[in-house]
Coordinates of C-alpha atoms and ligand atoms in Angstrom, one line a residue:
X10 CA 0.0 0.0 0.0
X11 CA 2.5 2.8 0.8
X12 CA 4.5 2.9 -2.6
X13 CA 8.2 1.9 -2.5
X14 CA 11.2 4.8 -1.3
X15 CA 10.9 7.5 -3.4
X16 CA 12.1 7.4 -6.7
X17 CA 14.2 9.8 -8.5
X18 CA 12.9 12.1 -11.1
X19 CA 13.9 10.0 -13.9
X20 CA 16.7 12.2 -15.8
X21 CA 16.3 12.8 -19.2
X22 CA 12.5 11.4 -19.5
X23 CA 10.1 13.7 -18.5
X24 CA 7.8 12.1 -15.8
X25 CA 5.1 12.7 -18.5
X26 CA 2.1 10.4 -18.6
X27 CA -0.2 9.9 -21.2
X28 CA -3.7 9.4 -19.6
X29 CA -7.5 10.6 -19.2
X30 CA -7.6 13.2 -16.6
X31 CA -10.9 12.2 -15.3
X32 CA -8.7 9.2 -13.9
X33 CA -7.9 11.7 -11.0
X34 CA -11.4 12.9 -10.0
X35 CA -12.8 9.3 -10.5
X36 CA -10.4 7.6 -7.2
X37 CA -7.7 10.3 -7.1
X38 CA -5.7 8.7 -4.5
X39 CA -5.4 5.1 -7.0
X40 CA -4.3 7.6 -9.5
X41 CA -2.0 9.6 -7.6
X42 CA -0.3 6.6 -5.8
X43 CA 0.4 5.4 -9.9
X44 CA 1.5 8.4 -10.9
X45 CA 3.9 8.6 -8.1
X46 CA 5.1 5.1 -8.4
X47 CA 6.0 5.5 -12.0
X48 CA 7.7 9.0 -11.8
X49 CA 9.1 9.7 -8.1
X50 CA 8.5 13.1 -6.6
X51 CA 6.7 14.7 -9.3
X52 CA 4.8 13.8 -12.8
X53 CA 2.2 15.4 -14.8
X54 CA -0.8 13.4 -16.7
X55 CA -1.6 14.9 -20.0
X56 CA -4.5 14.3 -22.2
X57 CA -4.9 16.4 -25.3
X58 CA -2.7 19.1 -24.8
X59 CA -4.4 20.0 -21.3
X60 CA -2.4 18.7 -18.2
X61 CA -2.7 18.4 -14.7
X62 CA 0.7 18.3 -12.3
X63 CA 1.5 16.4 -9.1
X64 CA 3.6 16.8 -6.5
X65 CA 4.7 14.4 -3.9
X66 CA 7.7 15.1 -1.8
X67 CA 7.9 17.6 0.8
X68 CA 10.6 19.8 -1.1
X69 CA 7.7 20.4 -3.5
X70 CA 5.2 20.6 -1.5
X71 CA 7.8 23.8 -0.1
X72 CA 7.9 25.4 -3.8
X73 CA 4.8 25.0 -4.6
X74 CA 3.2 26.1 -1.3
X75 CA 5.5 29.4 -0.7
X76 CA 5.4 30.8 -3.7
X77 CA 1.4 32.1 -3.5
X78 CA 2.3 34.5 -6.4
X79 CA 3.4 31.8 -9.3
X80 CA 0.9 29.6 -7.7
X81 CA -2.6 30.4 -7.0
X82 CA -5.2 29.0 -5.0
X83 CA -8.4 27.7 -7.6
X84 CA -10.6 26.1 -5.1
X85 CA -13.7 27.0 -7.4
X86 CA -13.0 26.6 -10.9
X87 CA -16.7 28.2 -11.2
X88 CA -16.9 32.0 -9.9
X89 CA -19.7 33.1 -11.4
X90 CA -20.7 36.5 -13.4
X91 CA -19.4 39.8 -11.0
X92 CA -22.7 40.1 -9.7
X93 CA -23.5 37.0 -9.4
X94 CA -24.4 34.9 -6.4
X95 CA -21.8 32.6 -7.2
X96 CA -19.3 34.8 -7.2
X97 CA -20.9 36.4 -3.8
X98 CA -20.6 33.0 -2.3
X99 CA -17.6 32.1 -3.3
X100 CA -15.8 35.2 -2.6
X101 CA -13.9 33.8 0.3
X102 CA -10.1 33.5 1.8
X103 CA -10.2 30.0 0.1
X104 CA -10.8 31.5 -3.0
X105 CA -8.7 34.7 -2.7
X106 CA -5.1 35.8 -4.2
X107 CA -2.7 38.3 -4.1
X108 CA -3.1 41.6 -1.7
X109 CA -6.8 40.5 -1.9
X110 CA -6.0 37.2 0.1
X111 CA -3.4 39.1 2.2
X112 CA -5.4 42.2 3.6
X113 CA -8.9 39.8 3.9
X114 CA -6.8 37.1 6.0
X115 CA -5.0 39.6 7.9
X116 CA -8.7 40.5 9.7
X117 CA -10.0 37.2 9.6
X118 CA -6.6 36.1 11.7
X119 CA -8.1 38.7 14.1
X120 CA -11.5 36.8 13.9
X121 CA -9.3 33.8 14.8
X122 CA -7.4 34.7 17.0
X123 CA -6.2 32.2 19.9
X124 CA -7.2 34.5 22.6
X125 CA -10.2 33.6 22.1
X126 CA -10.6 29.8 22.2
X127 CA -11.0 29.4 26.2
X128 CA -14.4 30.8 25.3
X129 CA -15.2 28.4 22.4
X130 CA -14.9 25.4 25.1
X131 CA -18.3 25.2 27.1
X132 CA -20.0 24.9 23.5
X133 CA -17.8 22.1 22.4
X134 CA -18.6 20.2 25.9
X135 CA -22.6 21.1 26.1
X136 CA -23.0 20.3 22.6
X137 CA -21.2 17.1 22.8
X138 CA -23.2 16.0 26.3
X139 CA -26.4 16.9 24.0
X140 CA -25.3 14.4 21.5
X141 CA -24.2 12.2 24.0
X142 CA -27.5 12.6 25.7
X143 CA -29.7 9.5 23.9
X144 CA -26.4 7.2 23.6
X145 CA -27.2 4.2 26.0
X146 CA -24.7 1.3 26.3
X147 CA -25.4 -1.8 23.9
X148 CA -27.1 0.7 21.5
X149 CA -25.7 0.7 17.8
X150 CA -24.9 3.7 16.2
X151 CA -23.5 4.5 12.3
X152 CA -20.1 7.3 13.8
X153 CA -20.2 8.4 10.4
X154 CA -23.6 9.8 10.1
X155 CA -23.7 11.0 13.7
X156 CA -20.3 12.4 13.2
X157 CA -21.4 14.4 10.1
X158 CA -24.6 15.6 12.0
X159 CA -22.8 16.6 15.8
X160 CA -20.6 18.6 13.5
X161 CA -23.2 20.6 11.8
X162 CA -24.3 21.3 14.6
X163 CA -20.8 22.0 16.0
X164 CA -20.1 24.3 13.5
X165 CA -23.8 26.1 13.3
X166 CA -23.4 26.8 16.5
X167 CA -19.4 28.1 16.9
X168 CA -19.4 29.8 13.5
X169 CA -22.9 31.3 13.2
X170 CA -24.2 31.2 16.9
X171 CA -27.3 28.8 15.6
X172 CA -28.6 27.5 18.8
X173 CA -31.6 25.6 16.1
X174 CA -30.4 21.9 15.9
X175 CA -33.2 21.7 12.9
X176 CA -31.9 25.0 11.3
X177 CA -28.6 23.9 11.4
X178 CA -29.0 20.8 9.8
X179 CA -31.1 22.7 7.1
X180 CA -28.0 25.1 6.3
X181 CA -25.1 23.1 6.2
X182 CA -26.6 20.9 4.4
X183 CA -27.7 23.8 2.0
X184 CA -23.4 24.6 2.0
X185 CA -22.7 21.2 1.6
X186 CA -24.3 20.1 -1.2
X187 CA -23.2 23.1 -3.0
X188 CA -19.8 22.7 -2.4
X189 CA -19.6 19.4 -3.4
X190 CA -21.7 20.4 -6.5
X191 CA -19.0 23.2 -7.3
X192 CA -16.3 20.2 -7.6
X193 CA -18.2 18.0 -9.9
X194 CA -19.2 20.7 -12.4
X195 CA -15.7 22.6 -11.6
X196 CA -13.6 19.1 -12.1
X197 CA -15.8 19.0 -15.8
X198 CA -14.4 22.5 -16.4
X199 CA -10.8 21.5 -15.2
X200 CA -11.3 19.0 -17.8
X201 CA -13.2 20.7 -20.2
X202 CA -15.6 17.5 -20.2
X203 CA -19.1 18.8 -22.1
X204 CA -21.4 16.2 -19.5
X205 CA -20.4 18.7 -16.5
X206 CA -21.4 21.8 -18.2
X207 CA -25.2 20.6 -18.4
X208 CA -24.7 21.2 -14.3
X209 CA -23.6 24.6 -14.7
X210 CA -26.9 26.4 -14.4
X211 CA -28.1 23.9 -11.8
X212 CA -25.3 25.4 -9.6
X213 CA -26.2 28.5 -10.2
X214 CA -29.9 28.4 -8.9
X215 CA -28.2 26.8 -5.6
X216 CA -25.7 29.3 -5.3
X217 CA -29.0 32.4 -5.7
X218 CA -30.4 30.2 -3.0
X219 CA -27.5 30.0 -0.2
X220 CA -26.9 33.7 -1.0
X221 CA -30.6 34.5 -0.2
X222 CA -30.3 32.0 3.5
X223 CA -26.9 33.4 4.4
X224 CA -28.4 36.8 4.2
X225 CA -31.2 35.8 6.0
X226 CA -29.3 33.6 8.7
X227 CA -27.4 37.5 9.3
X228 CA -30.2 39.4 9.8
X229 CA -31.9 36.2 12.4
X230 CA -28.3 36.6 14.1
X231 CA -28.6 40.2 14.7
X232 CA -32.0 39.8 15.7
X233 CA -31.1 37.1 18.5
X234 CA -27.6 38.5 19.7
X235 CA -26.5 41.7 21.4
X236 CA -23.6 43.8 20.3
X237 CA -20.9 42.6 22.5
X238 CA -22.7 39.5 23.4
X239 CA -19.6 37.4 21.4
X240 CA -20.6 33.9 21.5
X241 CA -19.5 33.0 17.9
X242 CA -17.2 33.5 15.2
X243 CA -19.9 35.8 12.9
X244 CA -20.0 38.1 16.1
X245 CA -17.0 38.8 15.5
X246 CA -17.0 39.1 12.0
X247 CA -19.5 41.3 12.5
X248 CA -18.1 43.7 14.7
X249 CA -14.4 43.9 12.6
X250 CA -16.9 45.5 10.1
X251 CA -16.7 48.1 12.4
X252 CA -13.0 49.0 11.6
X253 CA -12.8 47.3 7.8
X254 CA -14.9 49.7 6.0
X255 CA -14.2 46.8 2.6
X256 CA -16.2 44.2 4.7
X257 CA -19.6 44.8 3.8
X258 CA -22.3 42.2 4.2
X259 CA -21.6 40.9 0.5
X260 CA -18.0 40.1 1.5
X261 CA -19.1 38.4 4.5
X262 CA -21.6 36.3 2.8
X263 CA -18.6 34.9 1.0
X264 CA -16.2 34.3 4.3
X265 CA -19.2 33.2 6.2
X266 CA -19.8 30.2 3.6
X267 CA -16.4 29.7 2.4
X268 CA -15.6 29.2 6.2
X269 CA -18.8 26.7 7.2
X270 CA -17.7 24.5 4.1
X271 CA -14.3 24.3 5.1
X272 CA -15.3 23.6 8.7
X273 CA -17.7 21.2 8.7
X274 CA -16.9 17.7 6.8
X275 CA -13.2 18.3 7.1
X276 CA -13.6 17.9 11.2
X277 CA -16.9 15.3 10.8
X278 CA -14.2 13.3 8.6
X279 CA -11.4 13.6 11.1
X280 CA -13.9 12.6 14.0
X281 CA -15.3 9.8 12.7
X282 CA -11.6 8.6 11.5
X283 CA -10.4 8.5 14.7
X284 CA -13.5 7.0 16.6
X285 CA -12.9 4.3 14.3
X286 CA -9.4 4.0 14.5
X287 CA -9.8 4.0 18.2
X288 CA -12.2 1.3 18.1
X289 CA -10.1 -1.3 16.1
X290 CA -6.7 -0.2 18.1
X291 CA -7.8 -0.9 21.6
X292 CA -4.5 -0.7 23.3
X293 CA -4.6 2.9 22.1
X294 CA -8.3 3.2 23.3
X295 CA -7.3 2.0 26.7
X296 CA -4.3 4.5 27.2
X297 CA -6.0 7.4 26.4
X298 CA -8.7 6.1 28.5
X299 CA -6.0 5.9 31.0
X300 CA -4.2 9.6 31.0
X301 CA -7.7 10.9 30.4
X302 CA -8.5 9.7 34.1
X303 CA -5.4 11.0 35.4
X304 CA -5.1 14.1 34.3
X305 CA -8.6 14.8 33.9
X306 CA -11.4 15.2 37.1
X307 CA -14.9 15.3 36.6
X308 CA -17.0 14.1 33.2
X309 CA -16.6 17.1 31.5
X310 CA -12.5 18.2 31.5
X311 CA -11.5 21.8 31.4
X312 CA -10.0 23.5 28.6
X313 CA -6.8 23.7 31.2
X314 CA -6.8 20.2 32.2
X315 CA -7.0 19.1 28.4
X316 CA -3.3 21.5 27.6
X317 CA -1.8 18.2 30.1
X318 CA -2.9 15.3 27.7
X319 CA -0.2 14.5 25.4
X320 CA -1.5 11.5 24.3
X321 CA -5.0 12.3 23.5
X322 CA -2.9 15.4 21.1
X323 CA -0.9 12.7 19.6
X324 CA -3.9 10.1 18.8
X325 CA -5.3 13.3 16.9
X326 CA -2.4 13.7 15.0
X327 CA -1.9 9.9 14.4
X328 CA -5.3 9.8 12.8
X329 CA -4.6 13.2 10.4
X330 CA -1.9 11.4 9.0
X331 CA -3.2 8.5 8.1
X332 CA -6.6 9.3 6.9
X333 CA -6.3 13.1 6.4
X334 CA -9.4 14.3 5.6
X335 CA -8.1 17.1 3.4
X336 CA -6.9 14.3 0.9
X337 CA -5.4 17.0 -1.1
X338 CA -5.4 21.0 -2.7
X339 CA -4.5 22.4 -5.9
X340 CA -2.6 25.3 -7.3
X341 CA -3.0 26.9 -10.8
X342 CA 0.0 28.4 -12.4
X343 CA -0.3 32.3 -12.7
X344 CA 2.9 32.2 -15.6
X345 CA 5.0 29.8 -17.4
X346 CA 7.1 28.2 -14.8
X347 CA 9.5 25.3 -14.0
X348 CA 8.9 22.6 -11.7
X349 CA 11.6 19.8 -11.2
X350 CA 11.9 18.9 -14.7
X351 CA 9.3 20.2 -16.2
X352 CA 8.0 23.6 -17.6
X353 CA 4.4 24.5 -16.9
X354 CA 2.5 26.4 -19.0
X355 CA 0.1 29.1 -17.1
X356 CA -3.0 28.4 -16.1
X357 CA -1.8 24.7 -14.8
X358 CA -3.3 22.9 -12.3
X359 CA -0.7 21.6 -9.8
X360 CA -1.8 19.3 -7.0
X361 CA -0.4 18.4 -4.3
X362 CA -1.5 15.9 -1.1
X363 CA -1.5 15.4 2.3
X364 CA -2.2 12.0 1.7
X365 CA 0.6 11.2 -0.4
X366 CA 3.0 13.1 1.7
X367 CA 1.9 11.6 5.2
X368 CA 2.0 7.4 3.6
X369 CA 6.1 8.5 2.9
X370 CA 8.1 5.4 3.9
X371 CA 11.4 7.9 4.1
X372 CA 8.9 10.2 6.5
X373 CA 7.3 8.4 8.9
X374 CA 8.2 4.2 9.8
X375 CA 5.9 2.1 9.1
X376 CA 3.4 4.9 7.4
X377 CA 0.0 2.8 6.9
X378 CA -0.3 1.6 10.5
X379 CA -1.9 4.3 13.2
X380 CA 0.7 4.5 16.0
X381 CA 0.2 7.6 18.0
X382 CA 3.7 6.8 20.0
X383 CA 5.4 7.5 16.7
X384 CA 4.6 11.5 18.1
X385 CA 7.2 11.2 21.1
X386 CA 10.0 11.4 18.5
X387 CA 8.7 12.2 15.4
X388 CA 9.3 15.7 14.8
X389 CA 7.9 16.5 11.1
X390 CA 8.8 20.1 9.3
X391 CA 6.0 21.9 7.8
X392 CA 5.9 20.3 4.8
X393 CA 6.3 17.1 5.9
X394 CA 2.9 16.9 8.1
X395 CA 0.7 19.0 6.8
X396 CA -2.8 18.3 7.4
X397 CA -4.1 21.9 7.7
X398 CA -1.8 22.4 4.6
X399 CA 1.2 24.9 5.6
X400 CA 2.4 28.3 4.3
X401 CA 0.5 31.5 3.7
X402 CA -2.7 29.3 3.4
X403 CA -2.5 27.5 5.9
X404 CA -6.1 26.3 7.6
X405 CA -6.7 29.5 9.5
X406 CA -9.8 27.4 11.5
X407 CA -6.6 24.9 12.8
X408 CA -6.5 25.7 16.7
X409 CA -10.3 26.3 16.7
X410 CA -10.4 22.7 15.1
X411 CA -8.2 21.1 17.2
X412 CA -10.0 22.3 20.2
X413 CA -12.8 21.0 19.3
X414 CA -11.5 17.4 18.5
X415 CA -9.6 17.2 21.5
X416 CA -12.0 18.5 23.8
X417 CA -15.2 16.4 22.4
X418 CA -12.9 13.4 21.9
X419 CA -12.4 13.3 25.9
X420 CA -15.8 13.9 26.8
X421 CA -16.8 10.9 24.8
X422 CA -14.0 9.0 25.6
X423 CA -14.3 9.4 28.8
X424 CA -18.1 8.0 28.9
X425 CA -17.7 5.3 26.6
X426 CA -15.5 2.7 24.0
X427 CA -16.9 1.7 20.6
X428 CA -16.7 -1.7 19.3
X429 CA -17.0 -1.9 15.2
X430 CA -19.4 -4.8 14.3
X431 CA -17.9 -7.4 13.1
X432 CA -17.2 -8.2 9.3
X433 CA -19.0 -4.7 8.3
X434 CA -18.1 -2.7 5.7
X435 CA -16.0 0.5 6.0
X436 CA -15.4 2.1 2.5
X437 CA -13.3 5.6 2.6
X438 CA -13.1 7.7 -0.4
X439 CA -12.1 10.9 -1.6
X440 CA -15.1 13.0 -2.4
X441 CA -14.1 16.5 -3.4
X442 CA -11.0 17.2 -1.6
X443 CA -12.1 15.3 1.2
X444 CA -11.3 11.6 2.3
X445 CA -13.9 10.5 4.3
X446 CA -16.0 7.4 5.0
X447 CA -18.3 6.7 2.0
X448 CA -20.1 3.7 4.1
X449 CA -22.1 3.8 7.5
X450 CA -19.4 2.6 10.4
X451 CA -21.4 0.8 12.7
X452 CA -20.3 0.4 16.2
X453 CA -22.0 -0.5 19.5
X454 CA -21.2 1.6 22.2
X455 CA -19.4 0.0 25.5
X456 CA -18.7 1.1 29.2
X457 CA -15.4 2.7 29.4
X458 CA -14.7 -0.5 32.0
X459 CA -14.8 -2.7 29.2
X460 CA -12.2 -2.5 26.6
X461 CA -13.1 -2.9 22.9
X462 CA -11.8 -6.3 20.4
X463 CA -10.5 -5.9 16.9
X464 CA -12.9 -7.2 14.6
X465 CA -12.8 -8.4 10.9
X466 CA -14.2 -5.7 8.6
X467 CA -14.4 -5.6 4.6
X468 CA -14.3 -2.7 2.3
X469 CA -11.7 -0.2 0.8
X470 CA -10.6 1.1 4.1
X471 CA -7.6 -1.4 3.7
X472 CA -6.4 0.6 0.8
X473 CA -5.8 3.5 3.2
X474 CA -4.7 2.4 6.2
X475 CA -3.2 -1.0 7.7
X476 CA -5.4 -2.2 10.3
X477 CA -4.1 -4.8 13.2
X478 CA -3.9 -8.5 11.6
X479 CA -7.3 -9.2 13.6
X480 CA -9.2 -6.4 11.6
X481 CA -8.2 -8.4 8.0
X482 CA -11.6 -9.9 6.1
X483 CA -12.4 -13.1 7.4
X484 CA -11.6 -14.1 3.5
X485 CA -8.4 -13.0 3.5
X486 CA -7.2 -14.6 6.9
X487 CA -8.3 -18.2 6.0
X488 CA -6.9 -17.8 2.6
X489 CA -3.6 -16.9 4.3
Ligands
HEM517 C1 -9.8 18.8 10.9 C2 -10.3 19.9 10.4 C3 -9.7 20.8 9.3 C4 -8.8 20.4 8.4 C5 -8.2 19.0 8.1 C6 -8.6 21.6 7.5 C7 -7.7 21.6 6.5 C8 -7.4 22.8 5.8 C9 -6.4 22.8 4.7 C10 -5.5 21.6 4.3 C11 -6.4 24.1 4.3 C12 -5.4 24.7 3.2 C13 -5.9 24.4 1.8 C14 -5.0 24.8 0.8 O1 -3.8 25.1 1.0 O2 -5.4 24.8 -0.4 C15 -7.4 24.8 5.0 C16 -7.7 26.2 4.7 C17 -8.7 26.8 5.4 N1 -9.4 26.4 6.5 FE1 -9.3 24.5 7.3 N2 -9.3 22.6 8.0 C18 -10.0 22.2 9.1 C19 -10.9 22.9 9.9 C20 -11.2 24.2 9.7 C21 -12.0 25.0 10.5 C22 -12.7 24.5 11.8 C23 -12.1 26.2 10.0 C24 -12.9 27.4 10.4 C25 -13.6 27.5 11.5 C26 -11.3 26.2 8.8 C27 -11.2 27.3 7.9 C28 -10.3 27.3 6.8 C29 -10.1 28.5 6.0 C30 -10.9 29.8 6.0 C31 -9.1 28.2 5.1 C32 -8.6 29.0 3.9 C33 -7.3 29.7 4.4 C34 -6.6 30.6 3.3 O3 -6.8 30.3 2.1 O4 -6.0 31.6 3.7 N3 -10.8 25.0 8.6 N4 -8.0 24.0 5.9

C-alpha cells in the first residue's frame, strides 16, 4: 500500500504520462499513488494538450506552497458572473489571491485569533453531552452519520451562533451540497468534459439560494444577539466591520460560507476517523482512557486540564496522518514556470497531497499503520505533516479545530468505547478534496470498564490504512 522509497525524477525522460484526466477525479488517490510510483517526486498526466501536475515530496510541497504568487489557490474553478451569487458565495479567503488574500486574511486572523478559544470550550462540551444525551450502552450507532450531523451542529453553532439543531442541519446541508456540487461541475471544467457543463446552471440556482439564507441567517443573528454579546465566530465578523470599512455584508456572505464548508466535513471526517481507529486499536483506546482519568477530574474536562494530555494530542495527530481528511489542494500556475523537470505552462493545475506526503516510507516508519507513539520522536517540518496544509494558506480554523477534536474526543471517551461490528463494511473515499467514510461505520457503544476487540471488517478502508492483523476480512485470513 505505501509505494516503495521514493524514486528519482527519472533524468532525461520527462515524468510525462499519457492518460484521461478524469482518472484523478474518478479515485484520485489510486491515480496519484500510480503516478507517483512510476515517476518519483513529481509527474504530470496529460491528455490532449491539457495537463494536470503532481507533487509528492515535501521539497515540493515547499515550492509549490510558498510561492502564492506563481501559484494560485483555484478552489472554485466556477466563480460566477461579477454580480452574481456565485461569485458572492464564493468570494472567500479559500478562493482569494494576491493583496486580496493578504489584507482579507490579515482581519479574519483577528476573527481567529487564539485569545479567544478558552471561550469556544463550554459549547464544544454542552453540545457534545447533548449528543451524548440518547447514547445508552449496547445501542448501535452509524459514527459516520452521527459524526457528520454533531458537526453541523458544531459548526452552526461556533461559526454562526445557531442554537436551532433543525436550522442547522437545514444550512449546512444547503453549504454542503453546494460545495460538493461546485467540484463536480468545476472538475468538468478542469477537464473541459461537455457532461459537466449541463450542471452549470443547476449550480447557479443553488448558489442564488444560499446567497438568499446566508443573508437571511445575518439578519436572524442580529436579531437574537447583542452587540458585545460574542458567543460566535460571525459576532466577531461582525463587529471587525466596524474598523474594515471593505467588509460589507456581500463580503461576509462569502467568508461566512467559504468558512462553514471548510469547517464542517473536514472535522466530521477527522472525528469519525479517529472513533474508528480508536475502536479497532484498543491498546490505544485504553491509554488514552487511562491519562484521560489521570489528568482529567470530573465528566466534562477543562480547557486547562486538556493543555496536560499528550497522548490524547498525539492520537489526533496519528489519525490526520493516516486518513487526512483534506486528501489533497490544488494550485493553478499564474505564468510559465519550472517545476523539477518540467515547464508548466500558465494556467496549470498543480496538486499536491496530504495524503501522499503523510504514507512517505522515508517520513514516517511504518506509514500505513496508526501509532500515536510515533509522536514522542517524530518531529515532522511543515511540509512534511501538513494536514491543515502549511504556508501563507494554511487552515486558519486549525486551533479552533483542534480544540474542538480534542475537547469532544475526551468527553466521549471518557463515557464510553466503541466496538466496530464485526465483518462490516468500511469504505473511505475521496469525495471532493475530502477523504472520508463513503459507508455507514457501525459500532456498538461500551462502558469505558470494558475495553473494545479488533474485529474483521471488509471494504476499501484497507487501501488507506493497515489495520491490526485481527481487523483483516475473514476471507483473507483463511486464505492466508
Ligand atoms: C480537521 C479539520 C480541518 C482540516 C483538516 C482543515 C484543512 C485545511 C487545509 C488543508 C487548508 C489549506 C488548503 C490549501 O492550502 O489549499 C485549509 C484552509 C482553510 N481552512 Fe481549514 N481545516 C479544518 C478545519 C477548519 C475549521 C474548523 C475552519 C474554520 C472555522 C477552517 C477554515 C479554513 C479556511 C478559512 C481556510 C482558507 C485559508 C486561506 O486560504 O488563507 N478549517 N484547511
Amino acid at each position: 500500500m505505501s509505494y516503495p522509497e521514493s524514486l528519482p525524477l527519472s533524468s532525461g525522460v520527462l515524468p510525462v504520462k499519457n492518460g484521461n484526466l478524469l482518472e484523478f477525479p474518478e479515485d484520485p488517490i489510486a491515480c496519484m499513488r500510480k503516478l507517483h510510483c512510476e515517476f518519483g517526486d513529481m509527474a504530470v498526466l496529460e491528455d490532449q494538450g491539457q495537463r494536470i501536475a503532481f507533487v509528492f515530496s515535501p521539497e515540493f510541497n515547499r515550492e509549490v506552497l510558498s510561492n502564492s504568487n506563481t501559484y494560485h489557490s483555484q478552489f472554485f474553478a466556477i466563480r460566477g458572473s461579477r454580480r452574481s451569487a456565485q461569485r458572492t458565495v464564493t468570494s472567500g479567503l479559500l478562493s482569494m489571491n494576491g493583496t486580496e488574500h493578504r489584507d482579507s486574511r490579515r482581519v479574519m486572523m483577528d476573527v481567529f485569533t487564539r485569545r479567544i478559544l478558552p471561550e469556544y470550550h463550554d459549547t464544544i462540551t454542552s453540545l457534545t453531552e447533548e449528543l451524548m444525551a440518547d447514547w445508552q450502552v449496547g445501542q448501535q450507532h452509524d459514527l459516520n452519520t452521527e459524526m457528520v450531523h454533531f458537526m453541523l451542529r458544531m459548526t452552526s453553532a461556533l461559526l454562526f451562533g445557531i442554537d436551532d439543531a433543525q436550522y442547522s442541519v437545514e444550512l449546512g446541508s444547503k453549504i454542503d451540497s453546494w460545495v460538493r456540487k461546485n467540484h463536480e461541475v468545476g472538475m468538468g471544467a478542469l477537464v473541459s468534459a461537455p457532461q459537466f457543463t449541463d450542471m452549470y446552471d443547476e449550480l447557479l440556482t443553488m448558489a442564488d439560494d444560499l446567497q438568499a439564507s446566508i443573508q437571511e441567517m445575518f439578519f436572524r443573528h442580529r436579531e437574537n444577539h447583542s452587540e458585545g454579546q460574542r458567543s460566535d465566530v460571525l459576532s466577531l465578523m461582525f463587529k471587525a466591520q466596524g474598523s474594515e470599512q471593505q467588509l460589507d455584508d456581500n463580503k461576509l456572505v462569502g467568508h461566512a460560507t467559504l468558512t462553514f464548508a471548510a469547517a464542517h466535513l473536514t472535522t466530521a471526517h477527522t472525528f469519525s476517523w479517529t472513533l474508528f481507529l480508536l475502536a479497532q486499536h484498543p491498546e490505544v483506546m485504553n491509554r488514552l482512557s487511562r491519562e484521560l482519568a489521570e489528568r482529567t477530574t470530573g465528566s466534562q474536562p477543562t480547557f486547562e486540564e486538556l493543555q496536560n494530555c499528550t497522548y490524547l494530542e498525539w492520537v489526533i495527530k496519528e489519525s490526520m496522518r493516516v486518513l487526512p481528511a483534506s486528501s489533497y489542494s490544488q494550485r493553478i500556475t499564474t505564468e510559465q514556470t519550472q517545476l523539477g523537470p518540467v515547464s508548466l505552462p500558465q494556467g496549470t493545475p498543480v496538486i499536491f497531497s496530504q495524503f501522499m506526503t503523510h504514507h512517505r516510507a522515508d517520513l514516517f516508519e511504518d506509514p500505513d499503520a496508526f501509532r500515536p507513539e510515533r509522536w514522542e520522536h517524530s518531529k515532522p517540518s511543515a511540509y512534511e505533516y501538513l494536514p491543515f496544509g502549511a504556508g501563507p494558506r494554511m487552515c486558519i480554523g486549525a486551533p479552533l479545530a483542534m480544540l474542538e477534536l480534542r475537547t469532544a474526543l475526551a468527553v466521549i471517551a471518557k463515557r464510553f468505547h466503541f466496538q466496530v461490528q464485526a465483518d462490516s463494511v468500511v469504505n473511505g473515499q475521496v469525495i471532493s478534496t475530502m477523504l472520508g467514510p463513503t459507508s455507514s461505520v457501525e459500532a456498538t457503544l461500551l462502558p469505558v470498564t470494558q475495553s473494545s476487540r479488533t474485529v474483521p471488517v471488509n471494504g476499501s478502508i484497507h487501501d488507506l490504512v493497515q489495520l491490526p492483523a485481527a481487523a483483516q476480512p475473514q476471507t483473507l485470513r483463511r486464505a492466508a
